[in-house]
Amino acid sequence: TKRACELISYTYHHLYGLNVTNLRFFTVYGPRGRPDMAPYKFIDRIRRGVEIQKFGNGSTSRDYTYVDDIVDGVLRSIDRTYPYEILNLGKGKGTTLNEFIGLVERYVGRKANVKVLEEQMGDVPFTNADVSKAERLLGYESRFTFE
């Protein structure tokens, strides 16, 4: 659906000369975040000593991006008009599932009760935002580490 929206916006740009900047967000977390996302679920479950599910060997990686970095990128894009652009907003560095679980254990002071399951079919092995174009065109730079 993301790619379909980018194609639709390109069509409007092409047909009507509309300036369009598409922003791709990478695994956003922070205040008012979705409670079904891993950061919230894992912190809550590990803190309470409830079992978490780890699919595969923990080597999958996500580019967890703090919401303030996303807001900064959105605000930077508002007054910069380009004919048509697709820009990635993220941290620009992945965190593996094993690293993520280790961070949660360290900060909540409790060892995770992990149930290891088979890898999920269709799960993307890693996400990592190439933010170089956003850096160049917007002056964007992620300020928050996942830690």
mmCIF file of N, CA and C in Angstrom:
data_model
loop_
_atom_site.group_PDB
_atom_site.id
_atom_site.type_symbol
_atom_site.label_atom_id
_atom_site.label_comp_id
_atom_site.label_asym_id
_atom_site.label_seq_id
_atom_site.Cartn_x
_atom_site.Cartn_y
_atom_site.Cartn_z
ATOM 1 N N THR A 1 0.815 -1.202 0.000
ATOM 2 C CA THR A 1 0.000 0.000 0.000
ATOM 3 C C THR A 1 0.856 1.262 0.000
ATOM 4 N N LYS A 2 2.033 1.208 0.652
ATOM 5 C CA LYS A 2 2.906 2.392 0.654
ATOM 6 C C LYS A 2 3.344 2.722 -0.762
ATOM 7 N N ARG A 3 3.775 1.709 -1.472
ATOM 8 C CA ARG A 3 4.237 1.921 -2.847
ATOM 9 C C ARG A 3 3.081 2.381 -3.726
ATOM 10 N N ALA A 4 1.893 1.849 -3.517
ATOM 11 C CA ALA A 4 0.732 2.265 -4.311
ATOM 12 C C ALA A 4 0.449 3.755 -4.099
ATOM 13 N N CYS A 5 0.539 4.218 -2.857
ATOM 14 C CA CYS A 5 0.324 5.654 -2.587
ATOM 15 C C CYS A 5 1.396 6.504 -3.265
ATOM 16 N N GLU A 6 2.617 6.009 -3.279
ATOM 17 C CA GLU A 6 3.689 6.748 -3.956
ATOM 18 C C GLU A 6 3.427 6.828 -5.461
ATOM 19 N N LEU A 7 2.903 5.761 -6.026
ATOM 20 C CA LEU A 7 2.571 5.771 -7.456
ATOM 21 C C LEU A 7 1.403 6.710 -7.758
ATOM 22 N N ILE A 8 0.421 6.724 -6.891
ATOM 23 C CA ILE A 8 -0.710 7.642 -7.073
ATOM 24 C C ILE A 8 -0.228 9.089 -6.978
ATOM 25 N N SER A 9 0.620 9.370 -5.983
ATOM 26 C CA SER A 9 1.110 10.748 -5.842
ATOM 27 C C SER A 9 1.984 11.142 -7.022
ATOM 28 N N TYR A 10 2.724 10.185 -7.578
ATOM 29 C CA TYR A 10 3.517 10.498 -8.771
ATOM 30 C C TYR A 10 2.599 10.816 -9.951
ATOM 31 N N THR A 11 1.503 10.090 -10.071
ATOM 32 C CA THR A 11 0.545 10.344 -11.151
ATOM 33 C C THR A 11 -0.007 11.762 -11.044
ATOM 34 N N TYR A 12 -0.364 12.183 -9.832
ATOM 35 C CA TYR A 12 -0.856 13.554 -9.641
ATOM 36 C C TYR A 12 0.234 14.581 -9.971
ATOM 37 N N HIS A 13 1.452 14.272 -9.589
ATOM 38 C CA HIS A 13 2.569 15.159 -9.934
ATOM 39 C C HIS A 13 2.707 15.263 -11.449
ATOM 40 N N HIS A 14 2.685 14.130 -12.113
ATOM 41 C CA HIS A 14 2.869 14.081 -13.565
ATOM 42 C C HIS A 14 1.709 14.755 -14.322
ATOM 43 N N LEU A 15 0.494 14.461 -13.910
ATOM 44 C CA LEU A 15 -0.674 14.983 -14.634
ATOM 45 C C LEU A 15 -0.972 16.453 -14.331
ATOM 46 N N TYR A 16 -0.787 16.855 -13.083
ATOM 47 C CA TYR A 16 -1.226 18.177 -12.658
ATOM 48 C C TYR A 16 -0.102 19.100 -12.183
ATOM 49 N N GLY A 17 1.139 18.629 -12.254
ATOM 50 C CA GLY A 17 2.263 19.462 -11.844
ATOM 51 C C GLY A 17 2.333 19.703 -10.347
ATOM 52 N N LEU A 18 1.679 18.839 -9.577
ATOM 53 C CA LEU A 18 1.644 18.989 -8.123
ATOM 54 C C LEU A 18 3.002 18.608 -7.527
ATOM 55 N N ASN A 19 3.557 19.478 -6.682
ATOM 56 C CA ASN A 19 4.780 19.136 -5.961
ATOM 57 C C ASN A 19 4.431 18.141 -4.853
ATOM 58 N N VAL A 20 5.179 17.031 -4.785
ATOM 59 C CA VAL A 20 4.871 15.976 -3.824
ATOM 60 C C VAL A 20 6.160 15.487 -3.175
ATOM 61 N N THR A 21 6.145 15.417 -1.854
ATOM 62 C CA THR A 21 7.227 14.772 -1.118
ATOM 63 C C THR A 21 6.610 13.663 -0.279
ATOM 64 N N ASN A 22 6.973 12.424 -0.589
ATOM 65 C CA ASN A 22 6.524 11.265 0.173
ATOM 66 C C ASN A 22 7.551 10.992 1.265
ATOM 67 N N LEU A 23 7.081 10.799 2.481
ATOM 68 C CA LEU A 23 7.964 10.505 3.608
ATOM 69 C C LEU A 23 7.719 9.079 4.074
ATOM 70 N N ARG A 24 8.758 8.298 4.131
ATOM 71 C CA ARG A 24 8.682 6.919 4.625
ATOM 72 C C ARG A 24 9.215 6.888 6.049
ATOM 73 N N PHE A 25 8.380 6.452 6.993
ATOM 74 C CA PHE A 25 8.754 6.368 8.402
ATOM 75 C C PHE A 25 9.200 4.939 8.712
ATOM 76 N N PHE A 26 10.233 4.804 9.538
ATOM 77 C CA PHE A 26 10.756 3.489 9.901
ATOM 78 C C PHE A 26 10.534 3.207 11.382
ATOM 79 N N THR A 27 9.704 2.211 11.682
ATOM 80 C CA THR A 27 9.417 1.665 13.009
ATOM 81 C C THR A 27 9.456 2.744 14.102
ATOM 82 N N VAL A 28 8.444 3.574 14.097
ATOM 83 C CA VAL A 28 8.370 4.727 14.996
ATOM 84 C C VAL A 28 7.898 4.279 16.389
ATOM 85 N N TYR A 29 8.562 4.809 17.419
ATOM 86 C CA TYR A 29 8.159 4.544 18.804
ATOM 87 C C TYR A 29 8.248 5.842 19.598
ATOM 88 N N GLY A 30 7.581 5.887 20.718
ATOM 89 C CA GLY A 30 7.616 7.057 21.593
ATOM 90 C C GLY A 30 6.260 7.285 22.218
ATOM 91 N N PRO A 31 6.080 8.449 22.863
ATOM 92 C CA PRO A 31 4.800 8.745 23.514
ATOM 93 C C PRO A 31 3.628 8.604 22.550
ATOM 94 N N ARG A 32 2.556 8.058 23.053
ATOM 95 C CA ARG A 32 1.318 7.826 22.302
ATOM 96 C C ARG A 32 1.503 6.829 21.152
ATOM 97 N N GLY A 33 2.500 5.970 21.306
ATOM 98 C CA GLY A 33 2.754 4.959 20.280
ATOM 99 C C GLY A 33 1.736 3.838 20.323
ATOM 100 N N ARG A 34 1.778 3.022 19.298
ATOM 101 C CA ARG A 34 0.845 1.892 19.213
ATOM 102 C C ARG A 34 1.219 0.815 20.223
ATOM 103 N N PRO A 35 0.276 0.426 21.083
ATOM 104 C CA PRO A 35 0.580 -0.557 22.120
ATOM 105 C C PRO A 35 0.831 -1.967 21.581
ATOM 106 N N ASP A 36 0.504 -2.212 20.316
ATOM 107 C CA ASP A 36 0.745 -3.533 19.746
ATOM 108 C C ASP A 36 2.155 -3.669 19.159
ATOM 109 N N MET A 37 2.932 -2.601 19.213
ATOM 110 C CA MET A 37 4.294 -2.630 18.679
ATOM 111 C C MET A 37 5.245 -3.261 19.703
ATOM 112 N N ALA A 38 6.306 -3.885 19.200
ATOM 113 C CA ALA A 38 7.256 -4.613 20.048
ATOM 114 C C ALA A 38 7.803 -3.796 21.216
ATOM 115 N N PRO A 39 8.218 -2.538 21.035
ATOM 116 C CA PRO A 39 8.776 -1.828 22.191
ATOM 117 C C PRO A 39 7.833 -1.803 23.400
ATOM 118 N N TYR A 40 6.573 -1.564 23.170
ATOM 119 C CA TYR A 40 5.616 -1.476 24.274
ATOM 120 C C TYR A 40 5.296 -2.851 24.845
ATOM 121 N N LYS A 41 5.048 -3.806 23.967
ATOM 122 C CA LYS A 41 4.711 -5.150 24.418
ATOM 123 C C LYS A 41 5.860 -5.774 25.206
ATOM 124 N N PHE A 42 7.069 -5.681 24.679
ATOM 125 C CA PHE A 42 8.202 -6.329 25.332
ATOM 126 C C PHE A 42 8.534 -5.668 26.666
ATOM 127 N N ILE A 43 8.531 -4.355 26.714
ATOM 128 C CA ILE A 43 8.831 -3.666 27.975
ATOM 129 C C ILE A 43 7.809 -4.063 29.033
ATOM 130 N N ASP A 44 6.536 -4.033 28.667
ATOM 131 C CA ASP A 44 5.476 -4.386 29.611
ATOM 132 C C ASP A 44 5.605 -5.831 30.069
ATOM 133 N N ARG A 45 5.782 -6.752 29.139
ATOM 134 C CA ARG A 45 5.812 -8.181 29.497
ATOM 135 C C ARG A 45 7.067 -8.551 30.288
ATOM 136 N N ILE A 46 8.208 -8.047 29.875
ATOM 137 C CA ILE A 46 9.441 -8.371 30.599
ATOM 138 C C ILE A 46 9.383 -7.770 32.004
ATOM 139 N N ARG A 47 8.901 -6.550 32.130
ATOM 140 C CA ARG A 47 8.776 -5.902 33.435
ATOM 141 C C ARG A 47 7.893 -6.719 34.374
ATOM 142 N N ARG A 48 6.816 -7.300 33.825
ATOM 143 C CA ARG A 48 5.880 -8.085 34.642
ATOM 144 C C ARG A 48 6.272 -9.553 34.755
ATOM 145 N N GLY A 49 7.342 -9.982 34.054
ATOM 146 C CA GLY A 49 7.765 -11.378 34.106
ATOM 147 C C GLY A 49 6.923 -12.294 33.240
ATOM 148 N N VAL A 50 6.200 -11.724 32.287
ATOM 149 C CA VAL A 50 5.341 -12.502 31.394
ATOM 150 C C VAL A 50 6.155 -12.931 30.176
ATOM 151 N N GLU A 51 5.859 -14.105 29.674
ATOM 152 C CA GLU A 51 6.579 -14.655 28.517
ATOM 153 C C GLU A 51 6.448 -13.762 27.278
ATOM 154 N N ILE A 52 7.563 -13.621 26.551
ATOM 155 C CA ILE A 52 7.540 -12.965 25.241
ATOM 156 C C ILE A 52 7.866 -14.007 24.189
ATOM 157 N N GLN A 53 7.434 -13.755 22.978
ATOM 158 C CA GLN A 53 7.711 -14.658 21.868
ATOM 159 C C GLN A 53 8.795 -14.054 20.980
ATOM 160 N N LYS A 54 9.815 -14.877 20.702
ATOM 161 C CA LYS A 54 10.891 -14.458 19.810
ATOM 162 C C LYS A 54 10.849 -15.382 18.601
ATOM 163 N N PHE A 55 10.609 -14.795 17.445
ATOM 164 C CA PHE A 55 10.534 -15.580 16.218
ATOM 165 C C PHE A 55 11.914 -15.680 15.593
ATOM 166 N N GLY A 56 12.387 -16.889 15.402
ATOM 167 C CA GLY A 56 13.704 -17.112 14.812
ATOM 168 C C GLY A 56 14.805 -16.969 15.846
ATOM 169 N N ASN A 57 16.025 -16.736 15.351
ATOM 170 C CA ASN A 57 17.194 -16.707 16.231
ATOM 171 C C ASN A 57 17.497 -15.325 16.803
ATOM 172 N N GLY A 58 16.666 -14.333 16.515
ATOM 173 C CA GLY A 58 16.859 -13.002 17.067
ATOM 174 C C GLY A 58 17.746 -12.097 16.238
ATOM 175 N N SER A 59 18.095 -12.547 15.040
ATOM 176 C CA SER A 59 18.981 -11.736 14.191
ATOM 177 C C SER A 59 18.222 -10.742 13.315
ATOM 178 N N THR A 60 16.885 -10.842 13.301
ATOM 179 C CA THR A 60 16.132 -9.851 12.525
ATOM 180 C C THR A 60 16.381 -8.473 13.125
ATOM 181 N N SER A 61 16.311 -7.464 12.292
ATOM 182 C CA SER A 61 16.703 -6.122 12.713
ATOM 183 C C SER A 61 15.681 -5.101 12.236
ATOM 184 N N ARG A 62 15.435 -4.098 13.071
ATOM 185 C CA ARG A 62 14.522 -3.007 12.727
ATOM 186 C C ARG A 62 15.205 -1.676 12.996
ATOM 187 N N ASP A 63 14.840 -0.686 12.205
ATOM 188 C CA ASP A 63 15.363 0.668 12.373
ATOM 189 C C ASP A 63 14.375 1.430 13.253
ATOM 190 N N TYR A 64 14.475 1.224 14.583
ATOM 191 C CA TYR A 64 13.579 1.882 15.527
ATOM 192 C C TYR A 64 13.891 3.374 15.568
ATOM 193 N N THR A 65 12.875 4.195 15.321
ATOM 194 C CA THR A 65 13.066 5.644 15.211
ATOM 195 C C THR A 65 12.164 6.362 16.211
ATOM 196 N N TYR A 66 12.763 7.211 17.029
ATOM 197 C CA TYR A 66 11.997 7.938 18.034
ATOM 198 C C TYR A 66 11.112 8.986 17.356
ATOM 199 N N VAL A 67 9.910 9.139 17.829
ATOM 200 C CA VAL A 67 8.902 9.995 17.203
ATOM 201 C C VAL A 67 9.383 11.438 17.029
ATOM 202 N N ASP A 68 10.191 11.953 17.938
ATOM 203 C CA ASP A 68 10.688 13.329 17.789
ATOM 204 C C ASP A 68 11.553 13.496 16.539
ATOM 205 N N ASP A 69 12.296 12.459 16.171
ATOM 206 C CA ASP A 69 13.071 12.514 14.928
ATOM 207 C C ASP A 69 12.149 12.567 13.721
ATOM 208 N N ILE A 70 11.057 11.811 13.771
ATOM 209 C CA ILE A 70 10.083 11.821 12.675
ATOM 210 C C ILE A 70 9.442 13.199 12.551
ATOM 211 N N VAL A 71 9.026 13.765 13.677
ATOM 212 C CA VAL A 71 8.413 15.100 13.672
ATOM 213 C C VAL A 71 9.387 16.121 13.091
ATOM 214 N N ASP A 72 10.645 16.036 13.476
ATOM 215 C CA ASP A 72 11.659 16.943 12.939
ATOM 216 C C ASP A 72 11.739 16.824 11.417
ATOM 217 N N GLY A 73 11.747 15.599 10.904
ATOM 218 C CA GLY A 73 11.805 15.397 9.459
ATOM 219 C C GLY A 73 10.576 15.923 8.741
ATOM 220 N N VAL A 74 9.407 15.722 9.331
ATOM 221 C CA VAL A 74 8.163 16.224 8.731
ATOM 222 C C VAL A 74 8.190 17.750 8.684
ATOM 223 N N LEU A 75 8.562 18.384 9.797
ATOM 224 C CA LEU A 75 8.608 19.853 9.826
ATOM 225 C C LEU A 75 9.621 20.399 8.825
ATOM 226 N N ARG A 76 10.752 19.736 8.674
ATOM 227 C CA ARG A 76 11.760 20.180 7.715
ATOM 228 C C ARG A 76 11.262 20.060 6.278
ATOM 229 N N SER A 77 10.363 19.116 6.029
ATOM 230 C CA SER A 77 9.886 18.895 4.659
ATOM 231 C C SER A 77 8.792 19.869 4.232
ATOM 232 N N ILE A 78 8.132 20.508 5.186
ATOM 233 C CA ILE A 78 6.968 21.329 4.867
ATOM 234 C C ILE A 78 7.292 22.494 3.944
ATOM 235 N N ASP A 79 8.332 23.232 4.214
ATOM 236 C CA ASP A 79 8.637 24.433 3.430
ATOM 237 C C ASP A 79 9.651 24.199 2.315
ATOM 238 N N ARG A 80 10.008 22.952 2.083
ATOM 239 C CA ARG A 80 10.947 22.648 1.010
ATOM 240 C C ARG A 80 10.167 21.950 -0.102
ATOM 241 N N THR A 81 9.924 22.663 -1.160
ATOM 242 C CA THR A 81 9.124 22.091 -2.244
ATOM 243 C C THR A 81 10.029 21.512 -3.322
ATOM 244 N N TYR A 82 9.787 20.281 -3.625
ATOM 245 C CA TYR A 82 10.478 19.576 -4.702
ATOM 246 C C TYR A 82 9.409 19.047 -5.643
ATOM 247 N N PRO A 83 9.727 18.910 -6.915
ATOM 248 C CA PRO A 83 8.724 18.401 -7.853
ATOM 249 C C PRO A 83 8.170 17.037 -7.415
ATOM 250 N N TYR A 84 9.061 16.075 -7.134
ATOM 251 C CA TYR A 84 8.619 14.760 -6.660
ATOM 252 C C TYR A 84 9.788 14.091 -5.959
ATOM 253 N N GLU A 85 9.593 13.739 -4.704
ATOM 254 C CA GLU A 85 10.640 13.070 -3.939
ATOM 255 C C GLU A 85 10.043 12.014 -3.021
ATOM 256 N N ILE A 86 10.846 10.981 -2.755
ATOM 257 C CA ILE A 86 10.554 9.984 -1.725
ATOM 258 C C ILE A 86 11.729 10.033 -0.764
ATOM 259 N N LEU A 87 11.444 10.313 0.510
ATOM 260 C CA LEU A 87 12.501 10.466 1.503
ATOM 261 C C LEU A 87 12.266 9.519 2.670
ATOM 262 N N ASN A 88 13.316 8.855 3.099
ATOM 263 C CA ASN A 88 13.263 7.976 4.260
ATOM 264 C C ASN A 88 13.573 8.770 5.517
ATOM 265 N N LEU A 89 12.741 8.605 6.539
ATOM 266 C CA LEU A 89 12.999 9.184 7.852
ATOM 267 C C LEU A 89 13.151 8.041 8.837
ATOM 268 N N GLY A 90 14.332 7.914 9.383
ATOM 269 C CA GLY A 90 14.623 6.842 10.328
ATOM 270 C C GLY A 90 15.901 7.155 11.068
ATOM 271 N N LYS A 91 16.335 6.185 11.843
ATOM 272 C CA LYS A 91 17.579 6.340 12.586
ATOM 273 C C LYS A 91 18.770 6.087 11.665
ATOM 274 N N GLY A 92 18.569 5.223 10.678
ATOM 275 C CA GLY A 92 19.641 4.903 9.748
ATOM 276 C C GLY A 92 20.524 3.766 10.220
ATOM 277 N N LYS A 93 20.077 3.069 11.266
ATOM 278 C CA LYS A 93 20.847 1.948 11.818
ATOM 279 C C LYS A 93 19.870 0.971 12.447
ATOM 280 N N GLY A 94 20.048 -0.289 12.140
ATOM 281 C CA GLY A 94 19.160 -1.312 12.687
ATOM 282 C C GLY A 94 19.575 -1.781 14.071
ATOM 283 N N THR A 95 18.609 -2.318 14.809
ATOM 284 C CA THR A 95 18.822 -2.948 16.107
ATOM 285 C C THR A 95 18.253 -4.354 16.007
ATOM 286 N N THR A 96 19.073 -5.364 16.296
ATOM 287 C CA THR A 96 18.577 -6.737 16.197
ATOM 288 C C THR A 96 17.594 -7.022 17.334
ATOM 289 N N LEU A 97 16.792 -8.037 17.133
ATOM 290 C CA LEU A 97 15.833 -8.439 18.159
ATOM 291 C C LEU A 97 16.558 -8.836 19.442
ATOM 292 N N ASN A 98 17.676 -9.561 19.310
ATOM 293 C CA ASN A 98 18.446 -9.940 20.499
ATOM 294 C C ASN A 98 18.992 -8.713 21.232
ATOM 295 N N GLU A 99 19.501 -7.733 20.502
ATOM 296 C CA GLU A 99 19.972 -6.490 21.129
ATOM 297 C C GLU A 99 18.825 -5.787 21.842
ATOM 298 N N PHE A 100 17.675 -5.746 21.171
ATOM 299 C CA PHE A 100 16.497 -5.089 21.731
ATOM 300 C C PHE A 100 16.075 -5.734 23.050
ATOM 301 N N ILE A 101 15.985 -7.060 23.068
ATOM 302 C CA ILE A 101 15.604 -7.775 24.288
ATOM 303 C C ILE A 101 16.625 -7.513 25.391
ATOM 304 N N GLY A 102 17.915 -7.507 25.034
ATOM 305 C CA GLY A 102 18.965 -7.217 26.012
ATOM 306 C C GLY A 102 18.837 -5.822 26.615
ATOM 307 N N LEU A 103 18.499 -4.837 25.792
ATOM 308 C CA LEU A 103 18.301 -3.472 26.293
ATOM 309 C C LEU A 103 17.141 -3.415 27.278
ATOM 310 N N VAL A 104 16.046 -4.061 26.934
ATOM 311 C CA VAL A 104 14.876 -4.056 27.826
ATOM 312 C C VAL A 104 15.232 -4.733 29.146
ATOM 313 N N GLU A 105 15.910 -5.874 29.076
ATOM 314 C CA GLU A 105 16.306 -6.568 30.306
ATOM 315 C C GLU A 105 17.158 -5.661 31.191
ATOM 316 N N ARG A 106 18.098 -4.956 30.588
ATOM 317 C CA ARG A 106 18.992 -4.081 31.351
ATOM 318 C C ARG A 106 18.217 -2.943 32.020
ATOM 319 N N TYR A 107 17.294 -2.316 31.268
ATOM 320 C CA TYR A 107 16.601 -1.144 31.809
ATOM 321 C C TYR A 107 15.474 -1.479 32.778
ATOM 322 N N VAL A 108 14.849 -2.645 32.628
ATOM 323 C CA VAL A 108 13.801 -2.998 33.597
ATOM 324 C C VAL A 108 14.355 -3.844 34.739
ATOM 325 N N GLY A 109 15.611 -4.302 34.607
ATOM 326 C CA GLY A 109 16.243 -5.050 35.683
ATOM 327 C C GLY A 109 15.701 -6.443 35.871
ATOM 328 N N ARG A 110 15.249 -7.043 34.787
ATOM 329 C CA ARG A 110 14.676 -8.397 34.869
ATOM 330 C C ARG A 110 15.022 -9.165 33.602
ATOM 331 N N LYS A 111 15.334 -10.441 33.775
ATOM 332 C CA LYS A 111 15.623 -11.315 32.643
ATOM 333 C C LYS A 111 14.312 -11.660 31.937
ATOM 334 N N ALA A 112 14.346 -11.656 30.608
ATOM 335 C CA ALA A 112 13.151 -11.974 29.820
ATOM 336 C C ALA A 112 12.866 -13.469 29.844
ATOM 337 N N ASN A 113 11.590 -13.797 29.921
ATOM 338 C CA ASN A 113 11.121 -15.174 29.792
ATOM 339 C C ASN A 113 10.762 -15.355 28.315
ATOM 340 N N VAL A 114 11.687 -15.937 27.550
ATOM 341 C CA VAL A 114 11.562 -15.967 26.092
ATOM 342 C C VAL A 114 11.136 -17.344 25.599
ATOM 343 N N LYS A 115 10.099 -17.359 24.774
ATOM 344 C CA LYS A 115 9.697 -18.576 24.073
ATOM 345 C C LYS A 115 10.144 -18.404 22.623
ATOM 346 N N VAL A 116 11.062 -19.253 22.177
ATOM 347 C CA VAL A 116 11.589 -19.163 20.813
ATOM 348 C C VAL A 116 10.676 -19.963 19.885
ATOM 349 N N LEU A 117 10.243 -19.297 18.823
ATOM 350 C CA LEU A 117 9.365 -19.912 17.830
ATOM 351 C C LEU A 117 10.028 -19.860 16.452
ATOM 352 N N GLU A 118 9.480 -20.608 15.533
ATOM 353 C CA GLU A 118 9.982 -20.578 14.154
ATOM 354 C C GLU A 118 9.833 -19.177 13.573
ATOM 355 N N GLU A 119 10.706 -18.847 12.630
ATOM 356 C CA GLU A 119 10.574 -17.566 11.942
ATOM 357 C C GLU A 119 9.201 -17.486 11.281
ATOM 358 N N GLN A 120 8.636 -16.288 11.272
ATOM 359 C CA GLN A 120 7.338 -16.102 10.642
ATOM 360 C C GLN A 120 7.521 -15.953 9.137
ATOM 361 N N MET A 121 6.690 -16.659 8.397
ATOM 362 C CA MET A 121 6.726 -16.547 6.942
ATOM 363 C C MET A 121 6.439 -15.108 6.531
ATOM 364 N N GLY A 122 7.235 -14.596 5.621
ATOM 365 C CA GLY A 122 7.011 -13.265 5.091
ATOM 366 C C GLY A 122 7.587 -12.152 5.931
ATOM 367 N N ASP A 123 8.168 -12.479 7.098
ATOM 368 C CA ASP A 123 8.753 -11.442 7.945
ATOM 369 C C ASP A 123 10.018 -10.908 7.274
ATOM 370 N N VAL A 124 10.161 -9.608 7.223
ATOM 371 C CA VAL A 124 11.320 -8.973 6.611
ATOM 372 C C VAL A 124 12.515 -9.161 7.549
ATOM 373 N N PRO A 125 13.665 -9.647 7.029
ATOM 374 C CA PRO A 125 14.802 -9.897 7.912
ATOM 375 C C PRO A 125 15.401 -8.634 8.537
ATOM 376 N N PHE A 126 15.354 -7.508 7.843
ATOM 377 C CA PHE A 126 15.869 -6.273 8.425
ATOM 378 C C PHE A 126 15.273 -5.061 7.726
ATOM 379 N N THR A 127 15.171 -3.977 8.479
ATOM 380 C CA THR A 127 14.842 -2.675 7.905
ATOM 381 C C THR A 127 15.929 -1.706 8.352
ATOM 382 N N ASN A 128 16.321 -0.861 7.441
ATOM 383 C CA ASN A 128 17.363 0.111 7.731
ATOM 384 C C ASN A 128 17.163 1.276 6.776
ATOM 385 N N ALA A 129 16.800 2.419 7.310
ATOM 386 C CA ALA A 129 16.513 3.584 6.476
ATOM 387 C C ALA A 129 17.798 4.169 5.911
ATOM 388 N N ASP A 130 17.838 4.320 4.597
ATOM 389 C CA ASP A 130 18.917 5.091 3.973
ATOM 390 C C ASP A 130 18.447 6.540 4.009
ATOM 391 N N VAL A 131 18.966 7.295 4.962
ATOM 392 C CA VAL A 131 18.509 8.666 5.178
ATOM 393 C C VAL A 131 19.379 9.692 4.452
ATOM 394 N N SER A 132 20.265 9.246 3.593
ATOM 395 C CA SER A 132 21.207 10.173 2.950
ATOM 396 C C SER A 132 20.503 11.248 2.123
ATOM 397 N N LYS A 133 19.429 10.894 1.423
ATOM 398 C CA LYS A 133 18.714 11.904 0.637
ATOM 399 C C LYS A 133 18.014 12.921 1.545
ATOM 400 N N ALA A 134 17.418 12.450 2.651
ATOM 401 C CA ALA A 134 16.779 13.365 3.606
ATOM 402 C C ALA A 134 17.823 14.265 4.271
ATOM 403 N N GLU A 135 19.005 13.722 4.519
ATOM 404 C CA GLU A 135 20.088 14.552 5.068
ATOM 405 C C GLU A 135 20.450 15.665 4.081
ATOM 406 N N ARG A 136 20.594 15.286 2.818
ATOM 407 C CA ARG A 136 21.009 16.239 1.788
ATOM 408 C C ARG A 136 19.935 17.287 1.492
ATOM 409 N N LEU A 137 18.691 16.854 1.332
ATOM 410 C CA LEU A 137 17.626 17.775 0.919
ATOM 411 C C LEU A 137 16.964 18.521 2.071
ATOM 412 N N LEU A 138 16.921 17.900 3.257
ATOM 413 C CA LEU A 138 16.211 18.506 4.388
ATOM 414 C C LEU A 138 17.133 18.938 5.528
ATOM 415 N N GLY A 139 18.362 18.475 5.506
ATOM 416 C CA GLY A 139 19.222 18.689 6.666
ATOM 417 C C GLY A 139 18.825 17.782 7.821
ATOM 418 N N TYR A 140 18.128 16.698 7.511
ATOM 419 C CA TYR A 140 17.628 15.754 8.525
ATOM 420 C C TYR A 140 18.776 14.968 9.140
ATOM 421 N N GLU A 141 18.687 14.779 10.437
ATOM 422 C CA GLU A 141 19.632 13.919 11.140
ATOM 423 C C GLU A 141 18.958 13.367 12.385
ATOM 424 N N SER A 142 18.964 12.058 12.503
ATOM 425 C CA SER A 142 18.384 11.430 13.684
ATOM 426 C C SER A 142 19.207 11.810 14.913
ATOM 427 N N ARG A 143 18.543 12.266 15.964
ATOM 428 C CA ARG A 143 19.224 12.698 17.170
ATOM 429 C C ARG A 143 19.140 11.683 18.295
ATOM 430 N N PHE A 144 18.217 10.732 18.194
ATOM 431 C CA PHE A 144 17.971 9.809 19.293
ATOM 432 C C PHE A 144 18.446 8.400 18.947
ATOM 433 N N THR A 145 19.235 7.816 19.832
ATOM 434 C CA THR A 145 19.602 6.415 19.662
ATOM 435 C C THR A 145 18.468 5.560 20.214
ATOM 436 N N PHE A 146 18.457 4.296 19.882
ATOM 437 C CA PHE A 146 17.413 3.420 20.426
ATOM 438 C C PHE A 146 17.668 3.125 21.892
ATOM 439 N N GLU A 147 18.896 3.166 22.293
ATOM 440 C CA GLU A 147 19.254 2.882 23.680
ATOM 441 C C GLU A 147 18.747 3.979 24.598
#
